[in-house]
Amino acid sequence: MTYKYIAKCAGYPLLMILGMCLCGKALGQTCNASYFGGQVPCYVVPNGNYTVWMVYNGQYVSDMLSDFNCLAGETGQTITWGSTSTGSTHKTCDVIDREVYLNGSMVAYGSSSATYQFPVPGTYEFRLTHKYKTNCLICLCNKSVTLNFKVCVYDPPATPPPPTGHDDCGEVILQQPPAQPFITYFWQGTSCGMSDQNPATYWPVQASGTYYLRARSTLGTWSPGCSQITVTVHPKPTANAGNDRSICIGESVTLIGSASGGIAPYSYTWNPGNLTGAHQTVSPTTTTTYTLTVAGDNGCQHSDQVTITVNETAAPPVPAVTLECGQTVLTRADPVGDVLYYWQGNNCQGTSTANTEPSFIATNSGTYFIRAYDPSTGCWSDCTPVNVTVTPIPDIPAVSNGYGCMCDANPVSLTAIPGPNGDNINWYDDSGNLLHTGVSFDFGGNDPVTLYAATVCQACSPVCESPKVPVKVHILPCDECIGTFSPEPGKTYVLSAWVSEDNAGQKVTFENANITLNFDGQSLGPFVGKGPIIEGWQRIEEAFTVPNAAKSIEVRLNNGSGQEHCYVDDIRIHPFDANMKSFVYDPLSLKLVAELDANNYATHYIYDGEGKLTKVKKETIDGIKTLRESRTVSTLKSKLP
């Protein structure tokens, strides 16, 4: 709808020059929209004090405006149109012209309300021109106002083209053809009716059959008939991938699929992985959604999804390591939230919940493990390894008691051999004070005392020490000191002795009686008897070399049994490259009672009560032999008185 006004003024050039027309007030005022509850174009006639509207088929034109800026009409339709007014009656000199144009050409003219029938399709313009004169003293001005609207005329709706759709599984989507202006298509279902309930462009149907479509114009005119389409909906299976589940990383889960409906038998395909079969075992490392596609025997498919949530528990941080002697202490961090940390020892094959203490003590070198458990998911983490080196506590040293003489001022030489896992010796007094560090210790003093020696590992981290062992320092009287016996370091000697044990007659060798030699903590032996047992005795004879650093020698007579007695006799030490012969005298008569040859075999001399030699016996490898025996008969004479 448009409107315009035209003013024509003649005469009074002076007034024209002054730009004033005294014939009327302002032209073309629009009316108030509240007259009819909407925005209706109208015109207020000046001085006449009335308002004009256009009417189309009994309605104000604005009520029928469309999105195309024109009203709708159909070929062959007869309409009425004109104008109406409110307020004072217009003057008799007012003239209202009515004109109809088709595509720009006038096809009808009249000066009163009229009817009009649309002969052909097209765009029709209905134009109303109001001409009037003003009511003023000098009436030299002619005025007019024009209102117009358009009507777009189309042929009545025809039967629509057939809808489209393709046979499918489970459901077919029907589609309308493109609609014409002012035409709406409505689905009629499975029969051709006049229902305006379903104007959807796309319509899904789930059953096979014939479906109808009908057209209706904006003016409510239905098409003479319906178009139709026949479709087949094939049975479609329903896939079921099962319920969503949760697993721990590293675990496996079995996907269990099923199907119903459609046409059996079914085929099953899982993705990702393109796995075939209703049941599949998978081991996802991240949360994964699996799609199950089920195909029926007719080729129809349906898909369902299942999500496997993969829970992962973070491994604990590497524990702190504290080195100690004989053990290493591992201290874990504090877990976050509800997570728990469990020590797994030196094996990460299981999930032990025995130890969740803050610290773990390792007593052996190796790799130890700790892992986390999240009770909210039931998942264990991977193990966190920590390599542990345990510094062992050294074993006690091998050490001998020391001997000194009151007769000299020389210190007592003490020597110890570090035990395994150690490299040196610490020497302490009986109060625990460190006196010296070294394998050898020259202790000065003339009084017996007990010292203590411990193996120390100075190269270890931390420095570790064995338990202390007592070392007795004996200060012997001068008459007990053997000052002339001084084996030379580096020289080879022969040790010879005879040993015996309880129940000697029942044994073929003596295993408990033995001799060891100790040189400042360095031990040689044990030396045991060899060869035949002669009259209950067995000979020990071994060569040994005195260590180069030896300062003292200690001969130890040992009994390896805690149940029987052992006996040692005729102990001799002499250079390897020399022979030795020794003698035994009776301490009272000073007679020679035994003579030991180079092989330490004894020749025994036996005397009677008068001190006369009566028998000589010799030890041999075959036993004791009697070499000589004599008897003396004494005759007692008495003098007769």
Coordinates of N, CA and C in Angstrom, one line a residue, residues 224-401:
P224 N -7.5 -30.2 -7.1 CA -8.6 -31.1 -7.4 C -8.3 -32.5 -7.0
G225 N -7.0 -32.9 -6.8 CA -6.7 -34.3 -6.5 C -5.4 -34.3 -5.7
C226 N -5.0 -35.6 -5.4 CA -3.7 -35.8 -4.6 C -2.7 -36.5 -5.5
S227 N -1.4 -36.2 -5.3 CA -0.4 -37.0 -5.9 C 0.0 -38.1 -4.8
Q228 N 0.7 -39.1 -5.3 CA 0.9 -40.2 -4.4 C 2.3 -40.9 -4.6
I229 N 2.7 -41.7 -3.7 CA 3.9 -42.4 -3.8 C 3.8 -43.7 -3.0
T230 N 4.2 -44.8 -3.6 CA 4.2 -46.1 -2.9 C 5.6 -46.5 -2.5
V231 N 5.8 -46.9 -1.2 CA 7.1 -47.2 -0.7 C 7.1 -48.5 0.0
T232 N 8.2 -49.2 0.1 CA 8.4 -50.4 0.9 C 9.4 -50.2 2.0
V233 N 9.0 -50.4 3.2 CA 9.8 -50.3 4.4 C 10.3 -51.7 4.8
H234 N 11.6 -52.0 4.6 CA 12.1 -53.3 4.9 C 12.3 -53.5 6.4
P235 N 12.0 -54.7 7.0 CA 12.3 -54.9 8.5 C 13.7 -54.6 8.8
K236 N 13.9 -53.9 9.9 CA 15.3 -53.5 10.3 C 15.6 -54.1 11.7
P237 N 16.8 -54.7 11.8 CA 17.1 -55.2 13.2 C 17.4 -54.1 14.1
T238 N 17.3 -54.4 15.4 CA 17.7 -53.4 16.5 C 19.0 -54.0 17.2
A239 N 20.1 -53.2 17.1 CA 21.3 -53.6 17.7 C 21.4 -53.2 19.1
N240 N 22.1 -54.0 20.0 CA 22.3 -53.7 21.4 C 23.7 -54.0 21.7
A241 N 24.5 -52.9 21.9 CA 25.9 -53.1 22.2 C 26.2 -53.3 23.7
G242 N 25.2 -53.3 24.5 CA 25.4 -53.5 26.0 C 25.6 -52.2 26.7
N243 N 25.8 -52.4 28.0 CA 25.9 -51.2 28.9 C 27.3 -50.7 28.9
D244 N 27.5 -49.4 29.1 CA 28.8 -48.8 29.2 C 29.5 -49.4 30.4
R245 N 30.8 -49.6 30.3 CA 31.6 -50.2 31.4 C 32.9 -49.5 31.6
S246 N 33.5 -49.8 32.8 CA 34.8 -49.2 33.1 C 35.8 -50.4 33.4
I247 N 37.1 -50.1 32.9 CA 38.2 -51.1 33.2 C 39.4 -50.3 33.6
C248 N 40.4 -51.0 34.1 CA 41.7 -50.4 34.4 C 42.6 -50.6 33.2
I249 N 43.5 -49.6 33.1 CA 44.4 -49.7 31.9 C 45.2 -51.0 32.0
G250 N 45.3 -51.7 30.9 CA 46.0 -53.0 30.9 C 45.1 -54.1 31.0
E251 N 43.8 -53.9 31.4 CA 42.9 -55.0 31.4 C 42.1 -55.2 30.1
S252 N 41.5 -56.3 30.0 CA 40.7 -56.6 28.8 C 39.2 -56.6 29.2
V253 N 38.3 -56.5 28.2 CA 36.9 -56.5 28.4 C 36.2 -57.2 27.2
T254 N 35.2 -57.9 27.5 CA 34.5 -58.6 26.4 C 33.3 -57.8 26.0
L255 N 33.2 -57.4 24.7 CA 32.1 -56.7 24.2 C 31.0 -57.7 23.9
I256 N 29.8 -57.5 24.4 CA 28.7 -58.5 24.2 C 27.6 -57.8 23.4
G257 N 27.4 -58.2 22.2 CA 26.4 -57.6 21.3 C 25.2 -58.6 21.1
S258 N 24.1 -58.0 20.9 CA 22.9 -58.8 20.6 C 22.0 -58.0 19.6
A259 N 21.0 -58.7 19.0 CA 20.1 -58.1 18.1 C 18.7 -58.7 18.2
S260 N 17.7 -57.9 17.8 CA 16.4 -58.3 17.8 C 15.7 -57.7 16.6
G261 N 14.5 -58.2 16.2 CA 13.8 -57.7 15.1 C 14.5 -58.0 13.8
G262 N 13.9 -57.3 12.7 CA 14.5 -57.5 11.4 C 14.4 -59.0 11.0
I263 N 15.3 -59.4 10.1 CA 15.3 -60.8 9.6 C 16.6 -61.4 9.9
A264 N 16.6 -62.5 10.7 CA 17.8 -63.3 11.1 C 18.1 -64.2 9.9
P265 N 19.4 -64.7 9.9 CA 20.4 -64.5 10.8 C 21.1 -63.2 10.7
Y266 N 21.8 -62.8 11.8 CA 22.5 -61.5 11.8 C 24.0 -61.6 11.7
S267 N 24.6 -60.5 11.2 CA 26.0 -60.4 11.2 C 26.4 -59.2 12.1
Y268 N 27.5 -59.3 12.8 CA 27.9 -58.3 13.7 C 29.3 -57.8 13.4
T269 N 29.4 -56.4 13.4 CA 30.7 -55.8 13.2 C 30.9 -54.7 14.2
W270 N 32.1 -54.8 14.8 CA 32.5 -53.8 15.9 C 33.6 -52.9 15.3
N271 N 33.4 -51.6 15.6 CA 34.5 -50.6 15.2 C 34.7 -49.6 16.3
P272 N 35.9 -49.2 16.5 CA 37.1 -49.4 15.6 C 37.6 -50.8 15.7
G273 N 38.3 -51.2 14.7 CA 39.0 -52.5 14.6 C 38.4 -53.4 13.6
N274 N 37.1 -53.1 13.1 CA 36.5 -53.9 12.1 C 36.5 -55.4 12.6
L275 N 36.0 -55.6 13.8 CA 36.0 -56.9 14.4 C 34.6 -57.5 14.2
T276 N 34.6 -58.8 13.7 CA 33.4 -59.4 13.4 C 33.0 -60.5 14.4
G277 N 31.7 -60.6 14.7 CA 31.2 -61.5 15.7 C 30.5 -60.8 16.9
A278 N 29.5 -61.4 17.5 CA 28.7 -60.8 18.5 C 29.6 -60.5 19.7
H279 N 30.5 -61.3 20.1 CA 31.4 -61.1 21.3 C 32.8 -60.9 20.8
Q280 N 33.4 -59.9 21.4 CA 34.8 -59.5 21.1 C 35.5 -59.1 22.3
T281 N 36.7 -59.6 22.5 CA 37.5 -59.2 23.7 C 38.5 -58.1 23.2
V282 N 38.5 -57.0 23.9 CA 39.4 -55.8 23.5 C 40.1 -55.3 24.7
S283 N 41.2 -54.6 24.4 CA 42.1 -54.1 25.5 C 42.4 -52.6 25.2
P284 N 41.4 -51.8 25.2 CA 41.7 -50.3 24.9 C 42.7 -49.7 25.9
T285 N 43.5 -48.8 25.5 CA 44.4 -48.1 26.4 C 43.9 -46.7 26.7
T286 N 42.9 -46.3 26.0 CA 42.2 -45.0 26.4 C 40.7 -45.3 26.3
T287 N 40.0 -44.4 26.9 CA 38.5 -44.5 26.8 C 38.0 -44.5 25.3
T288 N 37.3 -45.5 25.0 CA 36.9 -45.8 23.6 C 35.4 -46.1 23.5
T289 N 34.8 -45.5 22.5 CA 33.4 -45.8 22.2 C 33.4 -46.8 21.0
Y290 N 32.8 -47.9 21.2 CA 32.7 -49.0 20.2 C 31.3 -48.9 19.5
T291 N 31.3 -49.0 18.2 CA 30.0 -49.0 17.5 C 29.8 -50.4 17.0
L292 N 28.6 -51.0 17.4 CA 28.2 -52.3 16.9 C 27.2 -52.1 15.7
T293 N 27.5 -52.6 14.6 CA 26.6 -52.6 13.5 C 26.1 -54.0 13.2
V294 N 24.7 -54.1 13.3 CA 24.1 -55.4 13.1 C 23.4 -55.4 11.7
A295 N 23.7 -56.4 10.9 CA 23.0 -56.5 9.6 C 22.1 -57.7 9.6
G296 N 20.8 -57.5 9.1 CA 19.9 -58.6 9.0 C 20.2 -59.4 7.7
D297 N 19.4 -60.5 7.5 CA 19.6 -61.3 6.3 C 19.2 -60.5 5.1
N298 N 18.3 -59.5 5.2 CA 17.9 -58.7 4.1 C 18.8 -57.5 3.8
G299 N 19.9 -57.4 4.5 CA 20.8 -56.3 4.3 C 20.6 -55.1 5.1
C300 N 19.4 -55.0 5.9 CA 19.1 -53.9 6.7 C 20.1 -53.8 7.9
Q301 N 20.5 -52.6 8.3 CA 21.5 -52.5 9.4 C 20.9 -51.5 10.4
H302 N 21.5 -51.7 11.6 CA 21.2 -50.8 12.7 C 22.5 -50.8 13.6
S303 N 22.8 -49.7 14.2 CA 24.0 -49.5 15.0 C 23.6 -49.1 16.4
D304 N 24.5 -49.5 17.3 CA 24.4 -49.1 18.7 C 25.8 -48.9 19.2
Q305 N 26.0 -48.1 20.3 CA 27.3 -47.8 20.8 C 27.4 -48.2 22.3
V306 N 28.7 -48.5 22.6 CA 29.0 -48.7 24.0 C 30.3 -48.1 24.3
T307 N 30.4 -47.4 25.4 CA 31.7 -46.7 25.8 C 32.4 -47.5 26.9
I308 N 33.7 -47.8 26.6 CA 34.5 -48.5 27.6 C 35.4 -47.4 28.2
T309 N 35.2 -47.1 29.4 CA 36.0 -46.1 30.1 C 37.3 -46.7 30.7
V310 N 38.4 -46.2 30.3 CA 39.7 -46.8 30.8 C 40.2 -45.9 31.9
N311 N 40.3 -46.4 33.1 CA 40.8 -45.7 34.2 C 42.2 -46.0 34.4
E312 N 43.0 -45.0 34.6 CA 44.4 -45.1 34.8 C 44.8 -44.4 36.1
T313 N 45.5 -45.2 37.0 CA 46.0 -44.6 38.3 C 47.4 -44.2 38.1
A314 N 47.8 -43.0 38.4 CA 49.2 -42.5 38.2 C 50.1 -43.3 39.2
A315 N 51.3 -43.6 38.7 CA 52.3 -44.3 39.5 C 52.8 -43.4 40.5
P316 N 53.2 -43.9 41.7 CA 53.8 -43.0 42.7 C 55.1 -42.4 42.3
P317 N 55.5 -41.2 42.8 CA 56.8 -40.7 42.5 C 57.9 -41.6 43.1
V318 N 59.1 -41.5 42.6 CA 60.2 -42.3 43.1 C 60.5 -41.9 44.6
P319 N 60.5 -43.0 45.5 CA 60.7 -42.7 46.9 C 62.1 -42.1 47.1
A320 N 62.2 -41.4 48.3 CA 63.5 -40.8 48.7 C 64.3 -42.0 49.3
V321 N 65.6 -41.9 49.1 CA 66.5 -43.0 49.5 C 67.5 -42.5 50.6
T322 N 67.5 -43.2 51.7 CA 68.5 -42.9 52.8 C 69.3 -44.1 53.1
L323 N 70.7 -43.9 52.9 CA 71.6 -45.0 53.1 C 72.0 -45.1 54.5
E324 N 72.0 -46.3 55.0 CA 72.4 -46.6 56.4 C 73.2 -47.9 56.3
C325 N 74.0 -48.2 57.4 CA 74.8 -49.4 57.4 C 73.9 -50.6 57.6
G326 N 74.0 -51.5 56.6 CA 73.2 -52.8 56.7 C 71.8 -52.6 56.2
Q327 N 71.4 -51.4 55.8 CA 70.0 -51.3 55.3 C 69.9 -49.9 54.6
T328 N 68.9 -49.8 53.7 CA 68.6 -48.6 53.1 C 67.1 -48.3 53.3
V329 N 66.8 -47.1 53.7 CA 65.4 -46.7 54.1 C 64.8 -45.9 52.9
L330 N 63.7 -46.4 52.4 CA 63.0 -45.8 51.3 C 61.7 -45.1 51.9
T331 N 61.6 -43.8 51.6 CA 60.4 -43.0 52.1 C 59.6 -42.5 50.9
R332 N 58.3 -42.9 51.0 CA 57.4 -42.5 49.9 C 56.8 -41.1 50.1
A333 N 56.3 -40.6 49.0 CA 55.5 -39.3 49.1 C 54.1 -39.6 49.6
D334 N 53.4 -38.5 50.0 CA 52.1 -38.7 50.5 C 51.1 -38.8 49.3
P335 N 50.3 -39.8 49.2 CA 49.3 -39.9 48.1 C 48.3 -38.7 48.1
V336 N 47.7 -38.5 46.9 CA 46.7 -37.4 46.8 C 45.3 -38.1 46.8
G337 N 44.4 -37.4 47.5 CA 43.0 -37.9 47.6 C 42.9 -39.2 48.3
D338 N 42.1 -40.1 47.7 CA 41.8 -41.4 48.3 C 42.8 -42.4 47.8
V339 N 43.8 -42.1 47.0 CA 44.7 -43.0 46.5 C 45.6 -43.5 47.6
L340 N 45.9 -44.8 47.5 CA 46.8 -45.4 48.5 C 48.1 -45.9 47.8
Y341 N 49.2 -45.9 48.6 CA 50.5 -46.4 48.0 C 50.9 -47.6 48.8
Y342 N 51.2 -48.7 48.1 CA 51.6 -50.0 48.7 C 53.0 -50.4 48.2
W343 N 53.8 -50.8 49.2 CA 55.1 -51.3 48.9 C 55.0 -52.7 48.4
Q344 N 55.7 -53.1 47.3 CA 55.6 -54.4 46.7 C 56.8 -55.2 46.9
G345 N 57.8 -54.7 47.7 CA 59.0 -55.5 47.9 C 59.8 -55.5 46.7
N346 N 60.5 -56.6 46.4 CA 61.4 -56.6 45.2 C 60.8 -57.4 44.1
N347 N 59.4 -57.4 44.1 CA 58.7 -58.1 43.1 C 57.5 -57.4 42.7
C348 N 57.3 -57.0 41.5 CA 56.1 -56.3 41.0 C 55.2 -57.1 40.2
Q349 N 55.1 -58.4 40.5 CA 54.2 -59.3 39.8 C 52.8 -59.3 40.4
G350 N 52.7 -58.9 41.6 CA 51.4 -58.9 42.3 C 50.9 -57.6 42.7
T351 N 49.8 -57.6 43.5 CA 49.3 -56.4 44.1 C 49.1 -56.5 45.6
S352 N 50.2 -56.5 46.3 CA 50.2 -56.7 47.7 C 49.6 -55.5 48.4
T353 N 48.8 -55.7 49.4 CA 48.3 -54.6 50.2 C 48.8 -54.7 51.7
A354 N 49.9 -55.4 51.8 CA 50.4 -55.7 53.2 C 51.1 -54.5 53.8
N355 N 51.7 -53.6 53.0 CA 52.5 -52.6 53.6 C 52.2 -51.3 52.9
T356 N 51.6 -50.4 53.6 CA 51.3 -49.0 53.2 C 52.0 -48.0 54.0
E357 N 53.0 -48.4 54.8 CA 53.7 -47.5 55.7 C 54.5 -46.5 54.9
P358 N 54.7 -45.3 55.6 CA 55.5 -44.3 54.9 C 56.9 -44.7 54.5
S359 N 57.5 -45.6 55.2 CA 58.9 -46.0 54.9 C 59.0 -47.5 54.7
F360 N 60.0 -47.9 54.0 CA 60.3 -49.3 53.7 C 61.8 -49.5 53.9
I361 N 62.1 -50.6 54.7 CA 63.5 -50.8 54.9 C 64.0 -52.0 54.1
A362 N 65.0 -51.7 53.2 CA 65.6 -52.8 52.4 C 66.9 -53.2 53.0
T363 N 67.0 -54.5 53.2 CA 68.3 -55.0 53.8 C 69.2 -55.7 52.8
N364 N 68.7 -55.8 51.6 CA 69.6 -56.3 50.5 C 69.5 -55.4 49.3
S365 N 70.6 -55.4 48.6 CA 70.7 -54.6 47.4 C 69.7 -55.2 46.3
G366 N 69.2 -54.3 45.5 CA 68.3 -54.8 44.4 C 67.3 -53.7 44.0
T367 N 66.3 -54.1 43.3 CA 65.3 -53.2 42.8 C 64.0 -53.4 43.6
Y368 N 63.5 -52.4 44.2 CA 62.3 -52.4 45.0 C 61.2 -51.6 44.3
F369 N 59.9 -52.0 44.6 CA 58.8 -51.4 43.9 C 57.7 -50.9 44.8
I370 N 57.0 -49.8 44.3 CA 55.9 -49.3 45.0 C 54.8 -49.0 44.0
R371 N 53.6 -49.2 44.3 CA 52.5 -48.9 43.3 C 51.3 -48.3 44.0
A372 N 50.5 -47.6 43.2 CA 49.3 -46.9 43.8 C 48.0 -47.7 43.5
Y373 N 47.1 -47.5 44.4 CA 45.7 -48.1 44.2 C 44.7 -47.1 44.4
D374 N 43.7 -47.0 43.5 CA 42.7 -46.0 43.6 C 41.4 -46.8 44.0
P375 N 40.9 -46.7 45.2 CA 39.7 -47.5 45.6 C 38.4 -47.0 44.8
S376 N 38.4 -45.8 44.3 CA 37.2 -45.3 43.6 C 37.0 -46.0 42.3
T377 N 38.1 -46.5 41.7 CA 38.0 -47.2 40.4 C 38.5 -48.6 40.5
G378 N 39.1 -49.0 41.6 CA 39.6 -50.3 41.8 C 40.8 -50.6 40.9
C379 N 41.5 -49.6 40.5 CA 42.6 -49.7 39.6 C 44.0 -49.5 40.2
W380 N 44.9 -50.4 39.8 CA 46.3 -50.3 40.3 C 47.1 -49.5 39.2
S381 N 48.2 -48.8 39.7 CA 49.1 -48.2 38.8 C 50.2 -49.1 38.4
D382 N 51.0 -48.7 37.4 CA 52.2 -49.4 37.2 C 53.2 -49.2 38.4
C383 N 54.1 -50.1 38.5 CA 55.1 -50.0 39.6 C 56.1 -48.9 39.3
T384 N 56.5 -48.3 40.4 CA 57.6 -47.3 40.4 C 58.8 -48.0 40.9
P385 N 59.8 -48.3 40.1 CA 61.0 -49.0 40.7 C 62.0 -48.0 41.3
V386 N 62.7 -48.5 42.2 CA 63.8 -47.7 42.8 C 65.0 -48.7 43.1
N387 N 66.1 -48.4 42.5 CA 67.3 -49.3 42.7 C 68.0 -48.9 44.0
V388 N 68.3 -50.0 44.7 CA 68.8 -49.8 46.1 C 70.1 -50.5 46.2
T389 N 71.1 -49.8 46.8 CA 72.4 -50.5 47.1 C 72.5 -50.4 48.6
V390 N 72.6 -51.6 49.3 CA 72.7 -51.7 50.7 C 74.1 -51.9 51.1
T391 N 74.7 -51.0 51.9 CA 76.0 -51.1 52.3 C 76.0 -52.2 53.5
P392 N 76.6 -53.3 53.3 CA 76.6 -54.4 54.3 C 77.4 -54.0 55.5
I393 N 77.0 -54.5 56.6 CA 77.8 -54.3 57.8 C 79.0 -55.3 57.8
P394 N 80.2 -54.8 57.9 CA 81.4 -55.8 57.8 C 81.3 -56.9 58.8
D395 N 81.9 -58.0 58.5 CA 82.0 -59.1 59.5 C 83.1 -58.7 60.4
I396 N 83.0 -59.4 61.6 CA 84.1 -59.1 62.6 C 85.4 -59.6 62.1
P397 N 86.5 -59.0 62.6 CA 87.8 -59.3 62.1 C 88.4 -60.6 62.7
A398 N 89.3 -61.1 62.0 CA 90.1 -62.3 62.6 C 91.3 -61.7 63.3
V399 N 91.4 -61.9 64.6 CA 92.4 -61.2 65.4 C 92.8 -62.2 66.5
S400 N 94.1 -62.1 66.9 CA 94.6 -63.0 67.9 C 95.0 -62.1 69.1
N401 N 95.0 -62.8 70.3 CA 95.4 -62.1 71.5 C 96.9 -61.8 71.3

